Amino acid sequence: MTNQMVEDEWSDAPGTLRRLFEENGHPMWVREGPQIVAVNRAALIHYGYPRDEFLALTIDDLVVTDAPHEAVAVRPPAPHVAEHSHTRSRHRKKNGSFADVEVTSFGVTFRTRPASLDSMVDVTDRRKTEALAGYLDVLLATVTDAVVASDENFVLTGWNAAAEATFGRRADEVLGKPDAFVFRTGFIGVERAEAIRSLVETGRFHGELTYRRGDGKRIQIESRATALFDSGGRRLGYVGVNRDISERGYAEEAIRALLKEVLTAQEVERRRIARELHDETAQTLTSLLVGLRAIEESQDLGQALGGASTMRGLVAAALEGVQRMARGLRPTVLDDLGLQEAVERVGLEVGRANGFVVDVQTTGPRLPRLPEALETALYRVVQEALTNASKHASPKVVSVLIHRNPSEVRLVIEDDGKGFDVSEVLSDAQLGLLGIRERVHLVGGSLTVESSPGHGTTICVSVRLPDPGSSSS
């Protein structure tokens, strides 16, 4: 159809109206009922049809329905009525692709007959953007990291649910406020001004900072921030992803404290062994040398026999000292006789040395033996607990219960001593409990500690045992 034909069809309309229809940037067409009777250039370009093919279509040919047999009912507006309708649907182009469209229809008179003028807007990209925005909203609502957004002037524009939980501030409290007003933070290893300058200049920042929540609790945050730009390269603002790493910091602090305790214990043990070697074993060996020299210089057999008898006593004392040091390093009774006997022996020794009674009870089967690593861990837990009790609790009685069944072994150590505040379990005075916890975790067990000042302490360890049939299956 030529432009002249279009003008003839719009012969009863002003020329400006005809040009507005034909040259409009939005796809437009005129239909009488379902039949398309006029179309503008924008529609031809958008749908990919020549004019004569487009005019051979009905609106049903454009609209994609869920059921192929479903007809689209079209009711043309009455003549000279200014009513209009607004519909959404999906259209098929000539090349087979689809477009989500919004069509606004107006009642007009065309060729002296009532018709409908349809103006179409392709909203495919907008629908995708809306879907993406909805997905991002869901993602921000469910992500566990605190996501914070700001404009180019660092005024807060985004604050997800995780940010509310992490920082202890509601979104309506902080949105629209300057970043510096909300985040009165301390940067770790870098000055705040330097961190901001790096973000502005490079568009990126990665570092750690400290933040005091509304409830006064200070937390440590790992933060990654980046600048956002539009398609033209203009900076829109910044978005930061923040993770609370306070627990990691506490764990690292605990590990450092435990390592310090281990190194200190090693040095104490080395000094003890060196002192015993110097004060006992070395002196005994020196006495042996003197005795051997006396035997060499003796004038008769009786004098030599007397010196040999003395040296026998010195050798026995040296042997006893070496055996005592060996037991301190690794109790042979644990290897030879098992956990119960080893615990009874260490309980007897510690109790005698510190003036309290250690009562050891065992229930359940004793055979087969527990795995070596588990026996060692439980023995060291008892040893550490008794050491803690002797240093800090001043008890009269310490009870040790070892209960075993086919599926687990439980160790309960209870004293009637001074007790302590469990919340201070990581304090310097209770680093022994930190060592106990680590030993228990290494064998896959669980640990509970119950104590309060003046009411003693109960330590309970539970370790599940491997299924005896699992290795054979």
Short mmCIF file of N, CA, C and O in Angstrom, two decimals, residues 332-458:
data_model
loop_
_atom_site.label_atom_id
_atom_site.label_comp_id
_atom_site.label_asym_id
_atom_site.label_seq_id
_atom_site.Cartn_x
_atom_site.Cartn_y
_atom_site.Cartn_z
N THR A 332 52.99 -45.92 80.32
CA THR A 332 53.02 -47.26 79.72
C THR A 332 51.81 -48.08 80.15
O THR A 332 51.38 -48.98 79.42
N VAL A 333 51.25 -47.76 81.31
CA VAL A 333 50.08 -48.51 81.77
C VAL A 333 48.91 -48.33 80.82
O VAL A 333 48.07 -49.23 80.67
N LEU A 334 48.83 -47.18 80.13
CA LEU A 334 47.77 -46.96 79.16
C LEU A 334 47.92 -47.93 77.99
O LEU A 334 46.93 -48.47 77.50
N ASP A 335 49.14 -48.14 77.55
CA ASP A 335 49.38 -49.08 76.45
C ASP A 335 49.21 -50.52 76.91
O ASP A 335 48.66 -51.36 76.18
N ASP A 336 49.65 -50.82 78.13
CA ASP A 336 49.67 -52.21 78.58
C ASP A 336 48.32 -52.69 79.11
O ASP A 336 47.89 -53.80 78.79
N LEU A 337 47.65 -51.88 79.93
CA LEU A 337 46.46 -52.33 80.64
C LEU A 337 45.17 -51.62 80.23
O LEU A 337 44.09 -52.11 80.54
N GLY A 338 45.27 -50.45 79.63
CA GLY A 338 44.06 -49.79 79.15
C GLY A 338 43.71 -48.53 79.92
O GLY A 338 44.40 -48.11 80.85
N LEU A 339 42.57 -47.95 79.52
CA LEU A 339 42.19 -46.62 79.99
C LEU A 339 41.87 -46.61 81.49
O LEU A 339 42.30 -45.70 82.21
N GLN A 340 41.11 -47.58 81.97
CA GLN A 340 40.68 -47.53 83.36
C GLN A 340 41.87 -47.53 84.32
O GLN A 340 41.95 -46.70 85.24
N GLU A 341 42.81 -48.46 84.11
CA GLU A 341 43.96 -48.55 84.99
C GLU A 341 44.81 -47.28 84.91
O GLU A 341 45.32 -46.79 85.93
N ALA A 342 44.97 -46.75 83.70
CA ALA A 342 45.77 -45.53 83.54
C ALA A 342 45.12 -44.36 84.27
O ALA A 342 45.80 -43.56 84.93
N VAL A 343 43.78 -44.25 84.18
CA VAL A 343 43.07 -43.17 84.87
C VAL A 343 43.17 -43.35 86.38
O VAL A 343 43.37 -42.39 87.14
N GLU A 344 43.03 -44.59 86.86
CA GLU A 344 43.16 -44.84 88.29
C GLU A 344 44.55 -44.46 88.78
O GLU A 344 44.71 -43.87 89.86
N ARG A 345 45.58 -44.79 88.00
CA ARG A 345 46.96 -44.48 88.40
C ARG A 345 47.19 -42.97 88.46
O ARG A 345 47.73 -42.47 89.45
N VAL A 346 46.77 -42.22 87.43
CA VAL A 346 47.01 -40.79 87.44
C VAL A 346 46.15 -40.12 88.51
O VAL A 346 46.58 -39.14 89.16
N GLY A 347 44.94 -40.65 88.77
CA GLY A 347 44.12 -40.09 89.83
C GLY A 347 44.74 -40.27 91.19
O GLY A 347 44.72 -39.35 92.03
N LEU A 348 45.33 -41.45 91.42
CA LEU A 348 46.00 -41.71 92.70
C LEU A 348 47.19 -40.79 92.89
O LEU A 348 47.38 -40.20 93.97
N GLU A 349 48.01 -40.62 91.85
CA GLU A 349 49.20 -39.78 91.94
C GLU A 349 48.84 -38.32 92.18
O GLU A 349 49.41 -37.66 93.07
N VAL A 350 47.89 -37.78 91.38
CA VAL A 350 47.52 -36.36 91.51
C VAL A 350 46.83 -36.13 92.85
O VAL A 350 47.06 -35.12 93.52
N GLY A 351 45.94 -37.06 93.26
CA GLY A 351 45.25 -36.90 94.53
C GLY A 351 46.21 -36.87 95.71
O GLY A 351 46.08 -36.02 96.61
N ARG A 352 47.17 -37.79 95.74
CA ARG A 352 48.15 -37.81 96.82
C ARG A 352 48.98 -36.53 96.83
O ARG A 352 49.27 -35.98 97.90
N ALA A 353 49.37 -36.06 95.66
CA ALA A 353 50.24 -34.88 95.59
C ALA A 353 49.51 -33.61 96.00
O ALA A 353 50.15 -32.65 96.46
N ASN A 354 48.18 -33.58 95.87
CA ASN A 354 47.44 -32.33 96.12
C ASN A 354 46.43 -32.43 97.24
O ASN A 354 45.70 -31.46 97.49
N GLY A 355 46.35 -33.55 97.91
CA GLY A 355 45.52 -33.65 99.09
C GLY A 355 44.04 -33.76 98.85
O GLY A 355 43.24 -33.23 99.64
N PHE A 356 43.60 -34.41 97.77
CA PHE A 356 42.18 -34.67 97.59
C PHE A 356 42.00 -36.09 97.07
O PHE A 356 42.96 -36.74 96.61
N VAL A 357 40.77 -36.58 97.14
CA VAL A 357 40.46 -37.95 96.75
C VAL A 357 39.94 -37.96 95.31
O VAL A 357 39.12 -37.14 94.93
N VAL A 358 40.47 -38.91 94.52
CA VAL A 358 39.98 -39.10 93.16
C VAL A 358 39.30 -40.46 93.10
O VAL A 358 39.94 -41.51 93.29
N ASP A 359 37.97 -40.45 92.87
CA ASP A 359 37.17 -41.67 92.82
C ASP A 359 36.88 -42.01 91.37
O ASP A 359 36.20 -41.25 90.67
N VAL A 360 37.42 -43.15 90.90
CA VAL A 360 37.26 -43.55 89.50
C VAL A 360 36.29 -44.72 89.42
O VAL A 360 36.46 -45.73 90.12
N GLN A 361 35.27 -44.58 88.59
CA GLN A 361 34.29 -45.64 88.38
C GLN A 361 34.13 -45.87 86.88
O GLN A 361 34.15 -44.94 86.08
N THR A 362 33.99 -47.15 86.51
CA THR A 362 33.75 -47.49 85.10
C THR A 362 32.54 -48.39 85.01
O THR A 362 32.32 -49.26 85.87
N THR A 363 31.74 -48.20 83.97
CA THR A 363 30.57 -49.06 83.71
C THR A 363 30.58 -49.45 82.25
O THR A 363 31.13 -48.74 81.40
N GLY A 364 29.98 -50.59 81.95
CA GLY A 364 29.94 -51.06 80.57
C GLY A 364 31.11 -51.97 80.28
O GLY A 364 32.02 -52.17 81.10
N PRO A 365 31.14 -52.55 79.09
CA PRO A 365 32.20 -53.50 78.72
C PRO A 365 33.56 -52.82 78.61
O PRO A 365 33.67 -51.66 78.22
N ARG A 366 34.60 -53.55 78.97
CA ARG A 366 35.97 -53.03 78.86
C ARG A 366 36.67 -53.57 77.63
O ARG A 366 37.76 -53.10 77.27
N LEU A 367 36.11 -54.58 77.02
CA LEU A 367 36.68 -55.17 75.80
C LEU A 367 35.62 -55.15 74.71
O LEU A 367 34.43 -55.33 74.99
N PRO A 368 36.00 -54.97 73.48
CA PRO A 368 37.38 -54.73 73.03
C PRO A 368 37.88 -53.35 73.43
O PRO A 368 37.09 -52.47 73.77
N ARG A 369 39.18 -53.19 73.38
CA ARG A 369 39.77 -51.90 73.75
C ARG A 369 39.28 -50.79 72.81
O ARG A 369 38.99 -51.02 71.63
N LEU A 370 39.21 -49.60 73.36
CA LEU A 370 38.89 -48.45 72.54
C LEU A 370 40.04 -48.17 71.58
O LEU A 370 41.19 -48.58 71.83
N PRO A 371 39.78 -47.46 70.46
CA PRO A 371 40.87 -47.07 69.57
C PRO A 371 41.96 -46.31 70.33
O PRO A 371 41.67 -45.54 71.26
N GLU A 372 43.21 -46.49 69.94
CA GLU A 372 44.34 -45.92 70.66
C GLU A 372 44.23 -44.40 70.78
O GLU A 372 44.46 -43.83 71.85
N ALA A 373 43.87 -43.73 69.67
CA ALA A 373 43.78 -42.27 69.69
C ALA A 373 42.70 -41.80 70.67
O ALA A 373 42.87 -40.79 71.36
N LEU A 374 41.60 -42.56 70.76
CA LEU A 374 40.52 -42.18 71.66
C LEU A 374 40.93 -42.40 73.11
O LEU A 374 40.66 -41.56 73.98
N GLU A 375 41.59 -43.52 73.40
CA GLU A 375 42.06 -43.77 74.76
C GLU A 375 43.03 -42.67 75.20
O GLU A 375 42.94 -42.16 76.33
N THR A 376 43.93 -42.31 74.30
CA THR A 376 44.91 -41.27 74.64
C THR A 376 44.21 -39.94 74.90
O THR A 376 44.53 -39.23 75.87
N ALA A 377 43.23 -39.59 74.03
CA ALA A 377 42.53 -38.32 74.20
C ALA A 377 41.78 -38.27 75.53
O ALA A 377 41.84 -37.28 76.26
N LEU A 378 41.07 -39.37 75.88
CA LEU A 378 40.31 -39.39 77.13
C LEU A 378 41.25 -39.35 78.34
O LEU A 378 40.96 -38.69 79.34
N TYR A 379 42.36 -40.04 78.24
CA TYR A 379 43.32 -40.01 79.34
C TYR A 379 43.86 -38.59 79.55
O TYR A 379 43.94 -38.10 80.68
N ARG A 380 44.20 -37.92 78.45
CA ARG A 380 44.72 -36.55 78.56
C ARG A 380 43.66 -35.59 79.07
O ARG A 380 43.97 -34.63 79.79
N VAL A 381 42.39 -35.83 78.72
CA VAL A 381 41.31 -34.99 79.25
C VAL A 381 41.24 -35.13 80.76
O VAL A 381 41.14 -34.14 81.50
N VAL A 382 41.30 -36.39 81.26
CA VAL A 382 41.29 -36.60 82.70
C VAL A 382 42.50 -35.95 83.35
O VAL A 382 42.40 -35.26 84.38
N GLN A 383 43.65 -36.14 82.75
CA GLN A 383 44.89 -35.57 83.29
C GLN A 383 44.80 -34.05 83.36
O GLN A 383 45.15 -33.44 84.38
N GLU A 384 44.29 -33.41 82.29
CA GLU A 384 44.18 -31.95 82.26
C GLU A 384 43.14 -31.47 83.25
O GLU A 384 43.32 -30.45 83.93
N ALA A 385 42.01 -32.19 83.35
CA ALA A 385 40.97 -31.79 84.29
C ALA A 385 41.47 -31.88 85.73
O ALA A 385 41.17 -31.00 86.55
N LEU A 386 42.22 -32.93 86.06
CA LEU A 386 42.76 -33.06 87.41
C LEU A 386 43.78 -31.97 87.69
O LEU A 386 43.85 -31.43 88.80
N THR A 387 44.59 -31.63 86.68
CA THR A 387 45.55 -30.54 86.85
C THR A 387 44.84 -29.22 87.10
O THR A 387 45.22 -28.44 87.98
N ASN A 388 43.77 -28.95 86.32
CA ASN A 388 42.99 -27.73 86.52
C ASN A 388 42.39 -27.69 87.92
O ASN A 388 42.39 -26.65 88.59
N ALA A 389 41.85 -28.84 88.36
CA ALA A 389 41.23 -28.89 89.68
C ALA A 389 42.25 -28.61 90.77
O ALA A 389 41.99 -27.88 91.74
N SER A 390 43.45 -29.19 90.64
CA SER A 390 44.48 -28.99 91.65
C SER A 390 44.97 -27.54 91.68
O SER A 390 45.32 -27.01 92.73
N LYS A 391 44.99 -26.87 90.51
CA LYS A 391 45.49 -25.50 90.44
C LYS A 391 44.45 -24.48 90.88
O LYS A 391 44.79 -23.48 91.52
N HIS A 392 43.19 -24.69 90.51
CA HIS A 392 42.19 -23.63 90.64
C HIS A 392 41.00 -23.94 91.54
O HIS A 392 40.37 -23.02 92.05
N ALA A 393 40.67 -25.23 91.73
CA ALA A 393 39.39 -25.55 92.37
C ALA A 393 39.48 -25.85 93.85
O ALA A 393 38.50 -25.68 94.57
N SER A 394 40.65 -26.34 94.33
CA SER A 394 40.81 -26.76 95.74
C SER A 394 39.70 -27.72 96.17
O SER A 394 38.99 -27.49 97.15
N PRO A 395 39.49 -28.83 95.46
CA PRO A 395 38.39 -29.74 95.80
C PRO A 395 38.78 -30.68 96.94
O PRO A 395 39.94 -30.84 97.29
N LYS A 396 37.76 -31.30 97.50
CA LYS A 396 37.98 -32.39 98.45
C LYS A 396 37.87 -33.75 97.75
O LYS A 396 38.59 -34.69 98.08
N VAL A 397 36.94 -33.82 96.78
CA VAL A 397 36.72 -35.07 96.05
C VAL A 397 36.53 -34.74 94.57
O VAL A 397 35.81 -33.80 94.22
N VAL A 398 37.17 -35.54 93.72
CA VAL A 398 36.94 -35.48 92.28
C VAL A 398 36.46 -36.85 91.84
O VAL A 398 37.13 -37.86 92.09
N SER A 399 35.29 -36.90 91.22
CA SER A 399 34.73 -38.17 90.72
C SER A 399 34.94 -38.27 89.22
O SER A 399 34.66 -37.31 88.48
N VAL A 400 35.42 -39.43 88.78
CA VAL A 400 35.63 -39.70 87.35
C VAL A 400 34.81 -40.92 86.98
O VAL A 400 35.00 -42.00 87.56
N LEU A 401 33.87 -40.76 86.04
CA LEU A 401 33.03 -41.86 85.57
C LEU A 401 33.29 -42.10 84.09
O LEU A 401 33.20 -41.17 83.28
N ILE A 402 33.62 -43.34 83.76
CA ILE A 402 33.78 -43.74 82.36
C ILE A 402 32.68 -44.75 82.05
O ILE A 402 32.66 -45.86 82.62
N HIS A 403 31.73 -44.35 81.20
CA HIS A 403 30.62 -45.23 80.84
C HIS A 403 30.70 -45.55 79.36
O HIS A 403 30.85 -44.66 78.52
N ARG A 404 30.60 -46.83 79.07
CA ARG A 404 30.74 -47.26 77.68
C ARG A 404 29.57 -48.16 77.31
O ARG A 404 29.15 -49.02 78.09
N ASN A 405 29.03 -47.96 76.10
CA ASN A 405 28.06 -48.89 75.53
C ASN A 405 28.44 -49.14 74.08
O ASN A 405 29.42 -48.55 73.60
N PRO A 406 27.75 -49.99 73.36
CA PRO A 406 28.21 -50.32 72.00
C PRO A 406 28.31 -49.13 71.05
O PRO A 406 29.05 -49.20 70.06
N SER A 407 27.58 -48.05 71.32
CA SER A 407 27.54 -46.94 70.36
C SER A 407 28.34 -45.72 70.78
O SER A 407 28.68 -44.88 69.94
N GLU A 408 28.66 -45.56 72.07
CA GLU A 408 29.39 -44.38 72.50
C GLU A 408 30.11 -44.63 73.82
O GLU A 408 29.84 -45.61 74.53
N VAL A 409 31.03 -43.73 74.11
CA VAL A 409 31.71 -43.72 75.40
C VAL A 409 31.53 -42.33 75.99
O VAL A 409 31.63 -41.32 75.28
N ARG A 410 31.20 -42.29 77.30
CA ARG A 410 30.99 -41.01 77.98
C ARG A 410 31.97 -40.91 79.14
O ARG A 410 32.19 -41.88 79.89
N LEU A 411 32.54 -39.73 79.28
CA LEU A 411 33.47 -39.45 80.39
C LEU A 411 32.91 -38.26 81.16
O LEU A 411 32.67 -37.19 80.58
N VAL A 412 32.69 -38.45 82.46
CA VAL A 412 32.16 -37.39 83.31
C VAL A 412 33.14 -37.16 84.46
O VAL A 412 33.47 -38.10 85.19
N ILE A 413 33.61 -35.92 84.58
CA ILE A 413 34.54 -35.55 85.65
C ILE A 413 33.86 -34.46 86.47
O ILE A 413 33.54 -33.39 85.95
N GLU A 414 33.68 -34.72 87.75
CA GLU A 414 32.94 -33.79 88.61
C GLU A 414 33.73 -33.53 89.89
O GLU A 414 34.23 -34.48 90.51
N ASP A 415 33.84 -32.26 90.26
CA ASP A 415 34.53 -31.93 91.52
C ASP A 415 33.64 -31.05 92.39
O ASP A 415 32.68 -30.46 91.90
N ASP A 416 33.98 -30.97 93.67
CA ASP A 416 33.21 -30.15 94.61
C ASP A 416 33.99 -28.89 95.00
O ASP A 416 33.85 -28.38 96.10
N GLY A 417 34.77 -28.39 94.03
CA GLY A 417 35.64 -27.25 94.31
C GLY A 417 34.97 -25.91 94.15
O GLY A 417 33.75 -25.77 94.24
N LYS A 418 35.80 -24.90 93.89
CA LYS A 418 35.35 -23.50 93.88
C LYS A 418 34.40 -23.18 92.72
O LYS A 418 33.55 -22.30 92.83
N GLY A 419 34.56 -23.85 91.58
CA GLY A 419 33.75 -23.51 90.41
C GLY A 419 34.22 -22.22 89.76
O GLY A 419 35.13 -21.54 90.24
N PHE A 420 33.58 -21.85 88.66
CA PHE A 420 33.96 -20.64 87.93
C PHE A 420 32.82 -20.25 87.00
O PHE A 420 31.84 -20.98 86.83
N ASP A 421 32.97 -19.10 86.38
CA ASP A 421 31.98 -18.59 85.42
C ASP A 421 32.30 -19.19 84.05
O ASP A 421 33.35 -18.92 83.48
N VAL A 422 31.39 -20.03 83.52
CA VAL A 422 31.66 -20.72 82.25
C VAL A 422 31.85 -19.74 81.11
O VAL A 422 32.58 -20.01 80.16
N SER A 423 31.21 -18.56 81.19
CA SER A 423 31.35 -17.58 80.11
C SER A 423 32.78 -17.08 79.97
O SER A 423 33.15 -16.52 78.95
N GLU A 424 33.60 -17.30 80.98
CA GLU A 424 35.00 -16.89 80.93
C GLU A 424 35.91 -18.07 80.64
O GLU A 424 37.06 -18.11 81.05
N VAL A 425 35.36 -19.06 79.92
CA VAL A 425 36.10 -20.30 79.69
C VAL A 425 37.39 -20.08 78.91
O VAL A 425 38.31 -20.88 79.00
N LEU A 426 37.46 -18.99 78.15
CA LEU A 426 38.66 -18.73 77.37
C LEU A 426 39.62 -17.79 78.07
O LEU A 426 40.58 -17.32 77.46
N SER A 427 39.35 -17.47 79.31
CA SER A 427 40.27 -16.60 80.04
C SER A 427 41.56 -17.34 80.33
O SER A 427 41.65 -18.55 80.22
N ASP A 428 42.57 -16.59 80.72
CA ASP A 428 43.88 -17.19 80.96
C ASP A 428 43.80 -18.28 82.02
O ASP A 428 44.54 -19.27 81.98
N ALA A 429 42.93 -18.11 83.01
CA ALA A 429 42.84 -19.08 84.09
C ALA A 429 42.22 -20.39 83.63
O ALA A 429 42.34 -21.39 84.31
N GLN A 430 41.57 -20.40 82.46
CA GLN A 430 40.87 -21.60 82.05
C GLN A 430 41.37 -22.12 80.69
O GLN A 430 40.63 -22.76 79.96
N LEU A 431 42.61 -21.80 80.35
CA LEU A 431 43.12 -22.28 79.07
C LEU A 431 43.19 -23.79 79.01
O LEU A 431 43.18 -24.39 77.94
N GLY A 432 43.27 -24.45 80.19
CA GLY A 432 43.25 -25.90 80.20
C GLY A 432 41.98 -26.45 79.60
O GLY A 432 41.99 -27.47 78.90
N LEU A 433 40.84 -25.79 79.85
CA LEU A 433 39.58 -26.22 79.27
C LEU A 433 39.59 -26.06 77.76
O LEU A 433 38.95 -26.84 77.05
N LEU A 434 40.29 -25.05 77.26
CA LEU A 434 40.43 -24.89 75.82
C LEU A 434 41.16 -26.09 75.22
O LEU A 434 40.78 -26.63 74.19
N GLY A 435 42.23 -26.55 75.90
CA GLY A 435 42.94 -27.72 75.44
C GLY A 435 42.07 -28.96 75.46
O GLY A 435 42.13 -29.80 74.54
N ILE A 436 41.23 -29.10 76.49
CA ILE A 436 40.30 -30.23 76.56
C ILE A 436 39.34 -30.20 75.39
O ILE A 436 39.08 -31.22 74.74
N ARG A 437 38.79 -29.03 75.11
CA ARG A 437 37.83 -28.91 74.01
C ARG A 437 38.45 -29.31 72.69
O ARG A 437 37.85 -30.04 71.89
N GLU A 438 39.69 -28.88 72.44
CA GLU A 438 40.34 -29.21 71.18
C GLU A 438 40.61 -30.71 71.08
O GLU A 438 40.46 -31.30 70.01
N ARG A 439 41.03 -31.33 72.19
CA ARG A 439 41.27 -32.78 72.16
C ARG A 439 39.97 -33.53 71.84
O ARG A 439 39.97 -34.49 71.07
N VAL A 440 38.88 -33.10 72.45
CA VAL A 440 37.59 -33.76 72.23
C VAL A 440 37.15 -33.60 70.78
O VAL A 440 36.69 -34.56 70.14
N HIS A 441 37.29 -32.42 70.22
CA HIS A 441 36.90 -32.19 68.84
C HIS A 441 37.74 -33.01 67.87
O HIS A 441 37.24 -33.45 66.83
N LEU A 442 39.00 -33.23 68.19
CA LEU A 442 39.87 -33.99 67.31
C LEU A 442 39.43 -35.45 67.17
O LEU A 442 39.72 -36.09 66.15
N VAL A 443 38.75 -35.98 68.18
CA VAL A 443 38.26 -37.36 68.09
C VAL A 443 36.77 -37.40 67.76
O VAL A 443 36.11 -38.43 67.90
N GLY A 444 36.22 -36.26 67.33
CA GLY A 444 34.83 -36.21 66.88
C GLY A 444 33.82 -36.24 68.00
O GLY A 444 32.66 -36.65 67.79
N GLY A 445 34.19 -35.81 69.19
CA GLY A 445 33.29 -35.84 70.32
C GLY A 445 32.66 -34.50 70.62
O GLY A 445 32.94 -33.50 69.96
N SER A 446 31.80 -34.49 71.63
CA SER A 446 31.17 -33.25 72.09
C SER A 446 31.53 -33.03 73.55
O SER A 446 31.76 -33.98 74.30
N LEU A 447 31.56 -31.76 73.93
CA LEU A 447 31.98 -31.38 75.29
C LEU A 447 30.96 -30.41 75.88
O LEU A 447 30.54 -29.47 75.21
N THR A 448 30.58 -30.65 77.12
CA THR A 448 29.78 -29.68 77.87
C THR A 448 30.46 -29.43 79.21
O THR A 448 31.02 -30.35 79.81
N VAL A 449 30.43 -28.18 79.63
CA VAL A 449 31.03 -27.78 80.90
C VAL A 449 29.97 -27.04 81.71
O VAL A 449 29.39 -26.06 81.22
N GLU A 450 29.71 -27.50 82.91
CA GLU A 450 28.75 -26.85 83.81
C GLU A 450 29.49 -26.45 85.08
O GLU A 450 30.14 -27.29 85.71
N SER A 451 29.38 -25.18 85.42
CA SER A 451 30.06 -24.70 86.63
C SER A 451 29.49 -23.36 87.02
O SER A 451 28.94 -22.62 86.19
N SER A 452 29.60 -23.05 88.28
CA SER A 452 29.26 -21.72 88.78
C SER A 452 30.06 -21.51 90.06
O SER A 452 30.40 -22.48 90.76
N PRO A 453 30.40 -20.26 90.35
CA PRO A 453 31.23 -20.00 91.54
C PRO A 453 30.63 -20.61 92.81
O PRO A 453 29.46 -20.40 93.12
N GLY A 454 31.44 -21.41 93.51
CA GLY A 454 31.02 -22.01 94.76
C GLY A 454 30.27 -23.32 94.64
O GLY A 454 29.89 -23.91 95.65
N HIS A 455 30.06 -23.80 93.41
CA HIS A 455 29.26 -25.02 93.23
C HIS A 455 29.98 -26.08 92.40
O HIS A 455 29.34 -26.95 91.82
N GLY A 456 31.27 -26.03 92.33
CA GLY A 456 32.01 -27.08 91.66
C GLY A 456 31.89 -27.03 90.15
O GLY A 456 31.27 -26.13 89.57
N THR A 457 32.47 -28.07 89.50
CA THR A 457 32.52 -28.12 88.04
C THR A 457 32.22 -29.53 87.57
O THR A 457 32.68 -30.50 88.18
N THR A 458 31.46 -29.64 86.49
CA THR A 458 31.20 -30.93 85.85
C THR A 458 31.58 -30.83 84.38
O THR A 458 31.11 -29.94 83.66
#
